[in-house]
Amino acid sequence: MKITRKLMYLFLFAFSTSALAEEMSSFGQTINNLSKAVDGFFNDYTGWFVGLIFKSVPIGDANFPIIVGWLLLAALIFTVYFGFIQFRRIGMAINIIKGKYTDPNSKEEGEVSHFQALTTALSGTVGLGNIAGVGAALAIGGPGATFWMIICGFLGMASKFCECTLGVKYRTVLPSGAISGGPMYYLSQGLSEKGLGGLGKALAIGFALMCILGALGGGNMFQANQAHAMLTYAFDVPSEYGVITGIVLASLVFSVIVGGMPSIASVTERVVPWMAGLYVGMSLIVIFVNLDQVGPAFAAIFDGAFTGAGVAGGFIGALIQGLKRATFSNEAGVGSAAIAHSAVKTKEPITEGLVSLLEPFIDTVVICTMTALVITIAGLNVTPFNGEGLTGVTLTAASFTETAGIFKYLLALAVVMFAFSTMISWSYYGLKAWTYLFGEGKTTELIFKIIFCIFVVIGATIQFGAVIDFSDAAIFAMSIFNIIGLYFLMPIVKKELKSFLARVESGEIKTYDNKDAK
Amino acid sequence: MDKKDFFTIDLKRPLLRDGPNFLSHTVIVIGDIAYLRPTISSMMFCMIYVVVGSFLLSLATYLLIVSTKYDLVIFLGGFGIAITTFGISLIRPFLQRASFNKQLDIFNNHKDRDVKLHHITSLHINNKIIQRKHALSYPCFELNLLTAHGRRINVLNHNDQQQLQQDAQLLATFLGIELHDCRKEVML
């Protein structure tokens, strides 16, 4: 203890000397050079990957990325194939959450209540995609991008239904008792059942590879980068000090994912829903304070959607940005949600599919729209929409601050918490993909966890452009392999749905009124 | 209470909802005392919070001296205090060693009321699956004791099954009581 105290005094003394101030200045220069070097490295070495994933075809004045069309087409096909399930069965999804299909007297120990399930789903949907993602979409795509985000949110509900049902159906319980599920499993097992084992294995490997990159990109670097950007905006922290933010975040992430500390994970799980509530509350305050501007804001959104005024590539440009950011936020068709949903306690895969389809609705249709309204009302996002002014989390934060200065501090708190919790979630997605490829084992897992923590520091250090391009490319690449598999497996989901509906209709699956609970 | 009333104790039910994804303690027997020793790795992970929290506090102190960015000072200081306090709260249970003392005939875990060793009737191993909202689930195991008065108290709680079984056997031999394997199939 004495040694620790002496070291502490020495540390504080060193900080208070002017000599150290000079050292800090040269430290700042070093960090700046390091940031530029890392940024340059990323641009040079990941540029080809970004270019490959976002290969575009010219449509009008804009270059339309094929991958965006791929996701949009898939969502449309699933919507039609499942008979517009997101509209026709939304009532059933709400009833499942309300517990209509669960015997209230047979609740197993440890099982979460339906209210808890709902709050979990809600808190899981609000994150940096809603805050920074919408800021980025509107900075490049103008207010019209919001309309396309909403459309993408509605269509994405069907994709999420399909993948999450399959996630539960093909999940695997490992000998250790841990549950593993997600596209790697349904692609290999599901396609194998159809006699396409080779293709399934290839798709599963491709997905796992992209999932690792997605975990390092969108689930890690983007989060760390935007957390530091928020600190820079709210507290004027020099951007080159991102390495410090990165090291602090990486240390905490390390303690959770390497140490498996249950307490910090529990604290995060308890705090994040409050942060989500705080964010929604702040948005509602801005909207109600500026109620008279909501009409014109919606008008700007609808006009911009079809005219694309001030957007490079016109309305196609707005559409591209809306679809890209909506997919990044709700992850529909990407396959990551299927990993998380596969661990749920249920005997009916279809019920989890139905519950999961509410997420793109809440995430994109409701919360992203609220963020877009806040940005549009504030009027800081002006033409030309080329992303050179305020963008990402700084645009959103500046728009909130227009109504009340304190919002930037609350937003900083929320952003740091969201970034941390998202990094924890994605570390597990990435780890599952990693162990799928390289096998389970302490050393193998530790290698991934250390790489993941290093990328937290890199993400907080480098520039936004390089981060978001790589993050987008990695997340979208996951959808290539996932959606091919979903096309082959969607008849299985349809069969499950038919069976479930028939059993509900025949009374085999009973419905319960909450009053039945003893 | 009516003398005819009776109750049953479900020995298969785990006592704690949460649990670590690592080996937190091992049982050490020295003479007439058996105690739970925290593992070095678990202590190190707790220390991360103290180090990070102290760093943020020091940074806040430095900024308070050299600049007028009071908002940043409050933000860093707040986070620093929260993380340090959290780290200390994690370390405290590790430092308070739970022990079974044959000389004093007492089991003391610094949490529950002390138990006379001769009141301990048996030890039980339980299992559970820890389900995380934002992560994947993992198995965890408990070693619990049962007293003659029907109290159940947790002794060990971690996810190293093999080590827990060894420690449970060691403790059962030390106390001269029965050890029951009450693990059950967990329905998902």
XYZ file of C-alpha atoms in Angstrom:
706
model
C 0.000 0.000 0.000
C 2.852 2.396 0.871
C 4.470 1.857 -2.508
C 1.175 2.518 -4.271
C 0.702 5.749 -2.291
C 4.250 6.924 -3.153
C 3.714 6.167 -6.829
C 0.447 8.105 -6.744
C 2.143 11.175 -5.221
C 4.929 10.955 -7.785
C 2.394 10.687 -10.600
C 0.437 13.746 -9.399
C 3.640 15.726 -8.814
C 4.905 14.929 -12.283
C 1.672 16.083 -13.811
C 1.793 19.419 -12.026
C 5.223 20.485 -13.308
C 5.687 22.791 -16.266
C 8.350 20.486 -17.661
C 5.675 17.904 -18.076
C 3.470 20.417 -19.900
C 6.166 20.638 -22.583
C 6.404 16.875 -22.660
C 2.647 16.719 -23.133
C 2.905 19.059 -26.111
C 5.451 16.811 -27.805
C 3.311 13.837 -26.787
C 0.385 15.480 -28.602
C 2.539 15.849 -31.732
C 3.586 12.201 -31.533
C -0.018 11.096 -31.140
C -1.029 13.263 -34.071
C 1.620 11.665 -36.282
C 0.582 8.219 -35.099
C -3.074 8.976 -35.902
C -2.121 10.073 -39.412
C 0.054 7.001 -39.923
C -2.700 4.629 -38.781
C -5.251 6.487 -40.908
C -3.001 6.285 -43.958
C -2.340 2.615 -43.336
C -6.069 1.923 -43.137
C -6.817 3.851 -46.309
C -4.056 2.042 -48.177
C -4.713 -1.480 -46.978
C -8.497 -1.626 -46.642
C -9.374 0.560 -49.625
C -9.502 -2.443 -51.978
C -11.907 -4.261 -49.637
C -14.182 -1.225 -49.331
C -14.083 -0.760 -53.129
C -14.952 -4.418 -53.719
C -17.923 -4.471 -51.343
C -19.286 -1.139 -52.556
C -18.825 -1.812 -56.262
C -21.352 0.478 -57.918
C -23.288 0.812 -61.127
C -24.138 4.272 -62.492
C -27.826 5.177 -62.162
C -28.548 8.723 -63.284
C -26.022 11.024 -61.659
C -25.288 8.617 -58.830
C -23.274 5.456 -58.431
C -25.588 2.887 -56.892
C -23.753 0.293 -54.759
C -24.833 -3.203 -55.813
C -24.743 -4.342 -52.177
C -27.425 -1.807 -51.207
C -29.674 -3.157 -53.976
C -28.882 -6.692 -52.780
C -30.171 -5.925 -49.267
C -33.187 -3.999 -50.510
C -34.172 -6.759 -52.936
C -33.804 -9.395 -50.221
C -36.019 -7.430 -47.812
C -38.624 -7.040 -50.559
C -38.535 -10.753 -51.424
C -38.880 -11.782 -47.748
C -41.720 -9.305 -47.283
C -43.655 -10.771 -50.210
C -42.717 -14.405 -49.473
C -43.920 -14.229 -45.871
C -47.100 -12.425 -46.905
C -46.236 -8.976 -45.473
C -45.686 -10.545 -42.083
C -44.405 -7.298 -40.572
C -47.816 -5.722 -41.045
C -50.117 -8.727 -40.672
C -48.527 -10.352 -37.619
C -47.331 -7.346 -35.651
C -50.271 -7.827 -33.281
C -49.199 -11.406 -32.644
C -45.626 -10.232 -31.971
C -46.934 -7.789 -29.372
C -49.103 -10.525 -27.837
C -46.066 -12.818 -27.524
C -44.255 -10.087 -25.609
C -47.358 -9.561 -23.472
C -47.277 -13.274 -22.624
C -50.464 -14.345 -24.360
C -48.899 -17.626 -25.491
C -47.069 -18.429 -22.245
C -48.612 -20.218 -19.297
C -48.214 -17.721 -16.429
C -48.134 -20.572 -13.897
C -45.334 -22.513 -15.584
C -42.678 -19.820 -15.387
C -39.297 -21.464 -15.049
C -36.661 -20.260 -12.672
C -34.407 -17.664 -14.209
C -36.825 -16.972 -17.019
C -37.263 -13.293 -17.717
C -40.731 -11.744 -17.603
C -42.269 -10.478 -20.821
C -41.897 -6.922 -19.615
C -38.177 -7.585 -19.101
C -38.015 -9.127 -22.563
C -39.595 -6.022 -24.023
C -37.277 -3.610 -22.207
C -34.302 -5.747 -23.224
C -35.367 -5.619 -26.851
C -35.915 -1.868 -26.646
C -32.618 -1.114 -24.945
C -30.764 -3.350 -27.381
C -32.028 -1.386 -30.357
C -30.852 2.067 -29.289
C -27.196 2.671 -29.925
C -24.709 4.701 -31.903
C -26.457 3.683 -35.136
C -29.374 5.833 -34.018
C -27.191 8.730 -32.902
C -24.074 8.855 -35.064
C -25.477 6.828 -37.977
C -28.426 9.143 -38.549
C -26.087 12.144 -38.281
C -23.893 10.644 -41.004
C -26.905 9.763 -43.197
C -28.346 13.279 -43.090
C -24.964 14.987 -43.520
C -24.446 13.193 -46.848
C -27.980 12.271 -47.905
C -29.902 15.328 -46.657
C -33.220 15.111 -44.774
C -34.641 12.894 -47.541
C -32.392 10.038 -46.389
C -34.744 9.703 -43.400
C -37.621 8.595 -45.623
C -35.535 5.806 -47.119
C -34.360 4.798 -43.670
C -37.993 4.379 -42.626
C -38.770 2.295 -45.742
C -35.711 0.168 -45.065
C -36.841 -0.241 -41.448
C -40.258 -1.549 -42.506
C -38.836 -3.950 -45.096
C -36.003 -5.066 -42.814
C -38.566 -6.431 -40.343
C -39.183 -9.408 -42.639
C -35.441 -10.134 -43.027
C -34.965 -10.077 -39.273
C -37.938 -12.377 -38.740
C -36.447 -14.936 -41.121
C -32.883 -14.919 -39.759
C -33.826 -14.895 -36.053
C -36.236 -17.825 -36.481
C -33.455 -19.802 -38.127
C -31.006 -18.703 -35.420
C -33.110 -20.419 -32.733
C -34.039 -23.436 -34.873
C -30.448 -24.382 -35.679
C -28.748 -23.344 -32.450
C -26.311 -25.750 -30.824
C -25.777 -26.431 -27.147
C -22.084 -27.017 -26.605
C -20.830 -29.666 -24.129
C -19.969 -26.809 -21.744
C -23.645 -25.829 -21.621
C -23.095 -22.600 -23.558
C -25.426 -21.946 -26.471
C -24.053 -21.181 -29.899
C -26.212 -20.053 -32.736
C -26.403 -17.736 -35.679
C -25.777 -17.801 -39.408
C -22.670 -20.012 -39.129
C -24.871 -22.787 -37.732
C -28.013 -22.383 -39.815
C -26.020 -21.991 -43.026
C -24.014 -25.167 -42.480
C -26.707 -27.335 -40.828
C -29.737 -25.998 -42.696
C -28.200 -26.294 -46.137
C -26.740 -29.682 -45.242
C -30.303 -30.918 -44.576
C -31.146 -29.810 -48.101
C -28.234 -31.745 -49.538
C -26.177 -28.590 -50.074
C -23.638 -29.262 -47.361
C -20.692 -27.973 -49.392
C -22.355 -24.681 -50.229
C -23.555 -24.291 -46.631
C -20.065 -24.805 -45.273
C -18.613 -22.313 -47.758
C -21.252 -19.707 -46.893
C -20.765 -20.284 -43.175
C -17.003 -19.789 -43.507
C -17.504 -16.657 -45.615
C -19.972 -15.273 -43.089
C -17.680 -16.029 -40.155
C -14.783 -14.245 -41.876
C -16.905 -11.160 -42.550
C -18.390 -11.305 -39.052
C -14.898 -11.036 -37.592
C -14.212 -7.979 -39.761
C -17.663 -6.558 -38.864
C -16.943 -7.034 -35.181
C -13.623 -5.209 -35.566
C -15.165 -2.489 -37.749
C -18.738 -1.469 -36.964
C -18.882 -3.245 -33.647
C -15.611 -1.840 -32.401
C -13.701 0.873 -34.305
C -16.807 2.852 -35.253
C -17.974 2.796 -31.628
C -14.613 3.868 -30.189
C -14.180 6.497 -32.883
C -17.559 8.079 -32.293
C -17.198 7.917 -28.509
C -14.024 10.004 -28.804
C -15.633 12.298 -31.399
C -18.399 12.955 -28.882
C -15.855 13.807 -26.171
C -14.093 16.119 -28.617
C -17.358 17.892 -29.367
C -18.725 18.084 -25.814
C -15.514 18.840 -23.900
C -13.142 20.187 -26.516
C -10.766 17.259 -26.044
C -8.148 17.411 -28.841
C -8.985 14.793 -31.461
C -5.401 13.475 -31.425
C -5.937 12.317 -27.834
C -8.181 9.552 -29.135
C -5.483 7.095 -28.168
C -6.162 7.842 -24.480
C -9.916 7.305 -24.928
C -9.045 4.128 -26.789
C -6.741 2.796 -24.077
C -9.289 3.501 -21.307
C -12.101 1.825 -23.277
C -9.854 -1.074 -24.317
C -8.847 -1.703 -20.687
C -12.468 -1.919 -19.590
C -13.414 -4.082 -22.584
C -10.402 -6.305 -21.848
C -11.515 -6.836 -18.246
C -14.945 -7.964 -19.417
C -14.127 -10.106 -22.424
C -10.904 -11.630 -21.144
C -11.743 -11.707 -17.459
C -15.448 -12.424 -17.881
C -16.256 -10.147 -14.944
C -19.986 -10.615 -14.349
C -20.425 -7.410 -12.372
C -19.428 -4.929 -15.088
C -21.597 -6.763 -17.623
C -24.511 -6.608 -15.160
C -23.917 -2.913 -14.491
C -23.815 -2.197 -18.223
C -27.000 -4.173 -18.762
C -28.721 -2.129 -16.068
C -27.390 1.249 -17.173
C -27.912 0.943 -20.937
C -31.755 0.844 -20.787
C -31.642 4.050 -18.715
C -29.366 5.624 -21.294
C -31.784 4.556 -24.041
C -34.628 6.099 -22.052
C -32.567 9.249 -21.526
C -31.903 9.523 -25.266
C -35.560 9.017 -26.222
C -36.576 11.497 -23.488
C -34.171 14.150 -24.807
C -35.447 13.622 -28.361
C -39.057 13.982 -27.224
C -38.211 17.190 -25.336
C -36.606 18.708 -28.468
C -39.566 17.648 -30.599
C -42.190 19.000 -28.154
C -40.314 22.267 -27.570
C -40.244 22.781 -31.350
C -43.649 21.266 -32.110
C -44.457 23.964 -34.679
C -41.412 22.916 -36.720
C -42.277 19.224 -36.873
C -44.575 19.712 -39.892
C -41.956 21.564 -41.965
C -39.351 18.998 -40.897
C -41.490 16.146 -42.233
C -42.081 18.173 -45.399
C -38.300 18.531 -45.838
C -37.922 14.773 -45.314
C -40.517 13.877 -47.960
C -39.323 16.527 -50.433
C -35.717 15.507 -50.015
C -36.575 11.833 -50.472
C -37.761 12.351 -54.051
C -35.910 15.472 -55.171
C -32.600 14.830 -53.442
C -31.946 18.581 -53.461
C -28.368 19.387 -52.508
C -27.376 15.712 -52.426
C -24.694 14.318 -54.709
C -26.583 11.976 -57.010
C -30.006 13.475 -56.249
C -32.678 11.238 -54.825
C -30.633 8.108 -55.558
C -27.897 9.609 -53.393
C -30.396 10.196 -50.563
C -31.737 6.653 -50.989
C -28.261 5.119 -50.827
C -27.384 6.961 -47.619
C -30.744 6.143 -46.017
C -30.472 2.455 -46.806
C -26.825 2.208 -45.750
C -27.343 3.825 -42.367
C -30.641 2.022 -41.696
C -28.966 -1.330 -42.305
C -26.046 -0.315 -40.098
C -28.487 0.607 -37.332
C -31.022 -2.240 -37.392
C -28.677 -4.926 -38.788
C -31.573 -6.611 -40.622
C -30.255 -9.140 -43.145
C -26.750 -8.871 -41.713
C -27.115 -11.937 -39.473
C -25.682 -10.523 -36.244
C -29.091 -10.387 -34.525
C -29.529 -14.115 -35.121
C -26.455 -14.777 -32.962
C -27.914 -12.804 -30.052
C -31.464 -14.140 -30.378
C -30.357 -17.768 -30.560
C -29.682 -17.838 -26.795
C -33.293 -17.140 -25.835
C -35.345 -19.582 -23.742
C -38.092 -20.811 -26.035
C -39.384 -24.022 -27.539
C -40.882 -22.254 -30.570
C -38.319 -20.640 -32.912
C -41.082 -18.715 -34.666
C -41.980 -16.759 -31.510
C -38.458 -15.331 -31.342
C -38.644 -14.465 -35.038
C -41.885 -12.590 -34.462
C -40.532 -10.720 -31.424
C -37.364 -9.787 -33.309
C -39.276 -8.183 -36.167
C -40.299 -5.402 -33.795
C -36.679 -4.292 -33.458
C -36.193 -2.645 -36.882
C -39.527 -0.918 -36.330
C -38.549 0.557 -32.973
C -34.937 1.159 -33.971
C -35.317 2.650 -37.416
C -38.927 3.686 -37.920
C -39.350 5.266 -34.477
C -35.985 6.205 -32.942
C -33.981 7.031 -36.081
C -36.893 9.193 -37.223
C -36.796 11.016 -33.890
C -33.065 11.719 -34.331
C -33.671 12.866 -37.915
C -36.410 15.217 -36.723
C -34.083 16.693 -34.074
C -31.385 17.290 -36.735
C -33.804 18.704 -39.303
C -35.491 20.981 -36.739
C -32.123 22.361 -35.547
C -31.299 23.430 -39.115
C -27.539 22.930 -38.771
C -27.419 20.432 -41.629
C -27.384 22.679 -44.691
C -26.788 22.218 -48.424
C -24.642 21.043 -50.092
C -24.902 17.737 -48.243
C -21.364 16.523 -48.817
C -20.425 15.544 -45.245
C -17.710 18.200 -45.046
C -19.398 20.150 -42.247
C -20.801 18.612 -39.099
C -21.327 14.888 -39.529
C -21.929 11.719 -37.531
C -22.290 12.090 -33.802
C -21.175 15.747 -33.839
C -24.086 16.766 -36.079
C -26.557 14.982 -33.799
C -24.972 16.440 -30.650
C -24.888 19.967 -32.074
C -28.566 19.639 -33.039
C -29.534 18.564 -29.515
C -27.449 21.387 -28.029
C -29.469 23.932 -30.049
C -32.380 23.265 -27.663
C -30.466 22.921 -24.377
C -26.717 23.161 -23.711
C -26.813 20.427 -21.067
C -27.916 17.878 -23.665
C -24.395 17.584 -25.025
C -23.147 16.338 -21.645
C -25.997 13.853 -21.269
C -25.429 12.711 -24.831
C -21.702 12.255 -24.130
C -22.576 10.004 -21.195
C -25.063 8.013 -23.289
C -22.678 7.689 -26.257
C -19.814 6.354 -24.119
C -22.136 3.794 -22.475
C -23.676 2.741 -25.799
C -20.245 2.412 -27.387
C -19.022 0.262 -24.505
C -22.051 -2.047 -24.450
C -22.014 -2.444 -28.252
C -18.332 -3.344 -28.181
C -19.043 -6.030 -25.563
C -21.890 -7.476 -27.665
C -19.896 -7.474 -30.887
C -16.869 -9.000 -29.184
C -19.020 -12.071 -28.533
C -20.339 -12.133 -32.102
C -16.793 -11.894 -33.392
C -15.566 -14.497 -30.941
C -18.254 -16.960 -32.013
C -17.229 -16.480 -35.646
C -13.558 -16.783 -34.682
C -14.058 -20.041 -32.763
C -16.195 -21.370 -35.607
C -13.231 -20.901 -37.931
C -10.332 -21.693 -35.646
C -11.918 -23.943 -33.016
C -12.549 -23.431 -29.323
C -9.595 -23.135 -27.025
C -8.226 -20.723 -24.479
C -5.260 -19.594 -26.575
C -7.292 -19.228 -29.772
C -9.938 -17.191 -27.985
C -7.362 -15.045 -26.197
C -5.733 -14.126 -29.527
C -9.054 -12.771 -30.835
C -9.787 -10.914 -27.608
C -6.400 -9.197 -27.662
C -6.811 -8.268 -31.357
C -10.258 -6.880 -30.509
C -8.851 -4.672 -27.738
C -6.078 -3.381 -30.022
C -8.719 -2.357 -32.568
C -10.533 -0.335 -29.890
C -7.425 1.850 -29.602
C -7.015 2.042 -33.391
C -10.687 2.995 -33.837
C -10.473 5.835 -31.357
C -7.256 7.091 -32.969
C -8.000 7.198 -36.696
C -10.183 9.549 -38.765
C -13.937 9.082 -39.201
C -13.852 8.564 -43.000
C -11.579 5.542 -42.906
C -13.469 4.036 -39.962
C -16.948 4.337 -41.384
C -15.944 3.044 -44.838
C -14.296 -0.055 -43.406
C -17.101 -0.590 -40.848
C -19.780 -0.331 -43.527
C -17.950 -2.644 -45.883
C -17.453 -5.329 -43.220
C -21.073 -5.238 -41.981
C -22.500 -5.258 -45.499
C -20.189 -8.093 -46.511
C -21.799 -10.252 -43.809
C -25.129 -9.865 -45.590
C -23.788 -11.354 -48.846
C -23.312 -14.805 -47.333
C -26.250 -14.586 -44.931
C -28.839 -13.655 -47.542
C -27.776 -16.352 -50.023
C -28.437 -18.870 -47.252
C -31.722 -17.249 -46.259
C -33.047 -17.680 -49.800
C -32.446 -21.434 -49.547
C -33.801 -21.707 -46.005
C -36.841 -19.450 -46.163
C -39.197 -22.372 -47.002
C -38.250 -23.900 -43.626
C -39.232 -20.672 -41.872
C -42.505 -20.563 -43.784
C -43.244 -24.155 -42.752
C -42.504 -23.278 -39.101
C -44.780 -20.255 -39.338
C -47.627 -22.264 -40.865
C -47.276 -24.939 -38.200
C -47.262 -22.374 -35.390
C -50.302 -20.533 -36.741
C -52.182 -23.804 -37.274
C -51.469 -24.893 -33.686
C -52.561 -21.527 -32.339
C -55.752 -21.773 -34.381
C -56.490 -25.348 -33.324
C -55.911 -24.486 -29.666
C -52.904 -26.804 -29.341
C -50.907 -23.731 -28.398
C -53.076 -22.207 -25.732
C -53.597 -18.529 -25.214
C -53.571 -17.100 -21.716
C -55.012 -14.039 -20.166
C -52.776 -12.453 -17.526
C -55.700 -12.808 -15.113
C -55.122 -16.584 -15.298
C -51.966 -16.207 -13.272
C -52.373 -17.544 -9.775
C -46.555 -21.255 13.162
C -48.677 -24.381 13.238
C -46.556 -27.338 14.341
C -48.093 -29.441 11.577
C -46.732 -27.092 8.925
C -43.674 -28.334 7.107
C -41.568 -27.050 4.303
C -39.227 -28.559 1.768
C -35.893 -27.184 0.660
C -35.157 -27.396 -3.029
C -31.515 -28.376 -2.988
C -31.280 -28.286 -6.767
C -32.004 -24.547 -6.908
C -28.890 -22.352 -7.258
C -28.619 -19.599 -4.660
C -27.103 -16.861 -6.808
C -28.324 -15.592 -10.158
C -24.984 -14.343 -11.441
C -21.512 -15.802 -11.538
C -18.093 -15.197 -13.084
C -16.865 -16.760 -16.286
C -13.557 -17.727 -14.633
C -12.103 -19.470 -11.593
C -12.460 -16.981 -8.741
C -11.424 -18.928 -5.604
C -9.797 -22.169 -4.556
C -10.029 -23.952 -1.191
C -6.863 -24.137 0.913
C -6.635 -26.267 4.054
C -3.988 -25.428 6.638
C -4.250 -27.309 9.929
C -7.661 -26.688 11.478
C -8.584 -23.910 9.077
C -9.947 -24.161 5.556
C -10.271 -20.901 3.686
C -11.129 -19.621 0.225
C -8.195 -18.051 -1.571
C -8.877 -15.701 -4.499
C -6.970 -16.515 -7.675
C -4.335 -14.031 -8.866
C -6.023 -13.618 -12.255
C -9.330 -12.600 -10.682
C -7.535 -10.048 -8.482
C -5.738 -8.643 -11.521
C -8.964 -8.135 -13.433
C -10.420 -6.237 -10.470
C -7.255 -4.122 -10.318
C -7.831 -2.970 -13.916
C -10.804 -0.938 -12.706
C -8.830 0.608 -9.872
C -5.954 1.508 -12.218
C -8.218 2.944 -14.945
C -10.324 4.822 -12.390
C -7.233 6.253 -10.668
C -5.818 7.299 -14.035
C -9.003 9.201 -14.891
C -9.009 10.818 -11.441
C -5.372 11.864 -11.866
C -6.151 13.273 -15.309
C -9.058 15.233 -13.842
C -6.758 16.564 -11.084
C -4.150 17.584 -13.657
C -6.734 19.380 -15.793
C -8.072 21.140 -12.721
C -4.557 22.517 -12.087
C -3.564 23.503 -15.631
C -6.856 24.425 -17.349
C -10.315 25.815 -16.807
C -12.187 22.989 -18.524
C -14.359 22.330 -15.495
C -16.952 20.356 -17.440
C -14.280 17.900 -18.591
C -12.860 17.747 -15.065
C -16.305 16.814 -13.699
C -16.866 14.255 -16.461
C -13.471 12.576 -16.035
C -13.593 12.854 -12.253
C -17.098 11.372 -12.148
C -16.139 8.451 -14.338
C -12.896 8.018 -12.392
C -14.683 7.896 -9.034
C -17.340 5.519 -10.380
C -14.822 3.107 -11.906
C -12.466 3.203 -8.888
C -15.338 2.633 -6.451
C -16.544 -0.202 -8.620
C -13.076 -1.763 -8.641
C -12.749 -1.466 -4.854
C -16.188 -3.001 -4.367
C -15.078 -5.938 -6.540
C -11.825 -6.420 -4.650
C -13.317 -6.226 -1.133
C -15.016 -9.636 -1.171
C -11.767 -11.144 -2.420
C -9.826 -9.676 0.494
C -12.327 -10.848 3.116
C -11.423 -14.499 3.184
C -14.268 -16.836 4.030
C -13.010 -19.513 6.416
C -14.021 -22.722 8.179
C -12.289 -22.704 11.580
C -12.401 -26.009 13.480
C -10.841 -24.476 16.598
C -13.598 -21.863 16.875
C -16.176 -24.209 15.307
C -17.259 -21.368 13.012
C -17.821 -20.724 9.323
C -17.417 -17.019 8.646
C -17.879 -15.542 5.171
C -18.104 -11.888 6.347
C -21.520 -11.680 4.738
C -24.003 -14.033 6.361
C -24.484 -14.738 10.062
C -21.729 -17.055 11.357
C -22.534 -20.776 11.272
C -21.337 -23.340 13.810
C -19.454 -26.026 11.917
C -21.305 -28.802 13.697
C -24.565 -27.332 12.353
C -23.434 -27.855 8.757
C -25.088 -31.048 7.558
C -23.993 -31.324 3.936
C -22.496 -29.634 0.875
C -24.181 -29.443 -2.518
C -22.940 -28.709 -6.004
C -25.414 -26.818 -8.183
C -25.222 -25.671 -11.774
C -26.810 -22.853 -13.729
C -26.527 -21.074 -17.066
C -25.720 -17.382 -16.859
C -27.673 -15.589 -19.544
C -26.491 -12.200 -20.661
C -28.653 -9.704 -22.467
C -25.843 -8.459 -24.670
C -23.609 -11.489 -24.810
C -23.657 -15.247 -25.044
C -24.545 -17.503 -22.152
C -22.116 -19.658 -20.173
C -22.354 -22.361 -17.499
C -21.541 -21.602 -13.866
C -21.363 -23.771 -10.729
C -22.064 -23.236 -7.053
C -20.960 -25.016 -3.909
C -23.565 -24.446 -1.206
C -23.807 -25.650 2.365
C -26.928 -26.707 4.251
C -27.321 -26.232 7.990
C -29.355 -28.298 10.442
C -31.759 -25.365 10.667
C -32.443 -25.341 6.947
C -30.230 -22.415 5.960
C -28.416 -22.621 2.633
C -25.286 -20.512 2.209
C -23.133 -20.123 -0.874
C -19.476 -21.060 -0.483
C -18.086 -21.063 -4.044
C -19.471 -19.627 -7.278
C -17.462 -19.835 -10.513
C -17.315 -21.658 -13.827
C -14.398 -24.062 -13.360
C -16.348 -27.261 -12.812
C -13.369 -29.539 -12.301
C -11.727 -27.284 -9.695
C -15.053 -26.807 -7.893
C -15.562 -30.581 -7.621
C -12.056 -31.014 -6.225
C -12.531 -28.179 -3.730
C -15.943 -29.502 -2.704
C -14.476 -32.931 -1.988
C -11.609 -31.374 -0.027
C -14.025 -29.313 2.067
C -16.375 -32.248 2.658
C -13.477 -34.348 3.924
C -12.242 -31.481 6.106
C -15.687 -30.994 7.668
C -16.523 -34.697 7.733
C -19.875 -34.224 6.016
C -21.577 -35.545 2.902
C -21.179 -34.016 -0.513
C -24.137 -34.214 -2.910
C -24.045 -33.550 -6.608
C -27.300 -31.629 -7.214
C -26.567 -30.555 -10.762
C -29.609 -30.706 -12.972
C -30.349 -30.545 -16.657
C -30.935 -26.917 -17.559
C -33.883 -26.463 -19.914
C -33.311 -23.783 -22.530
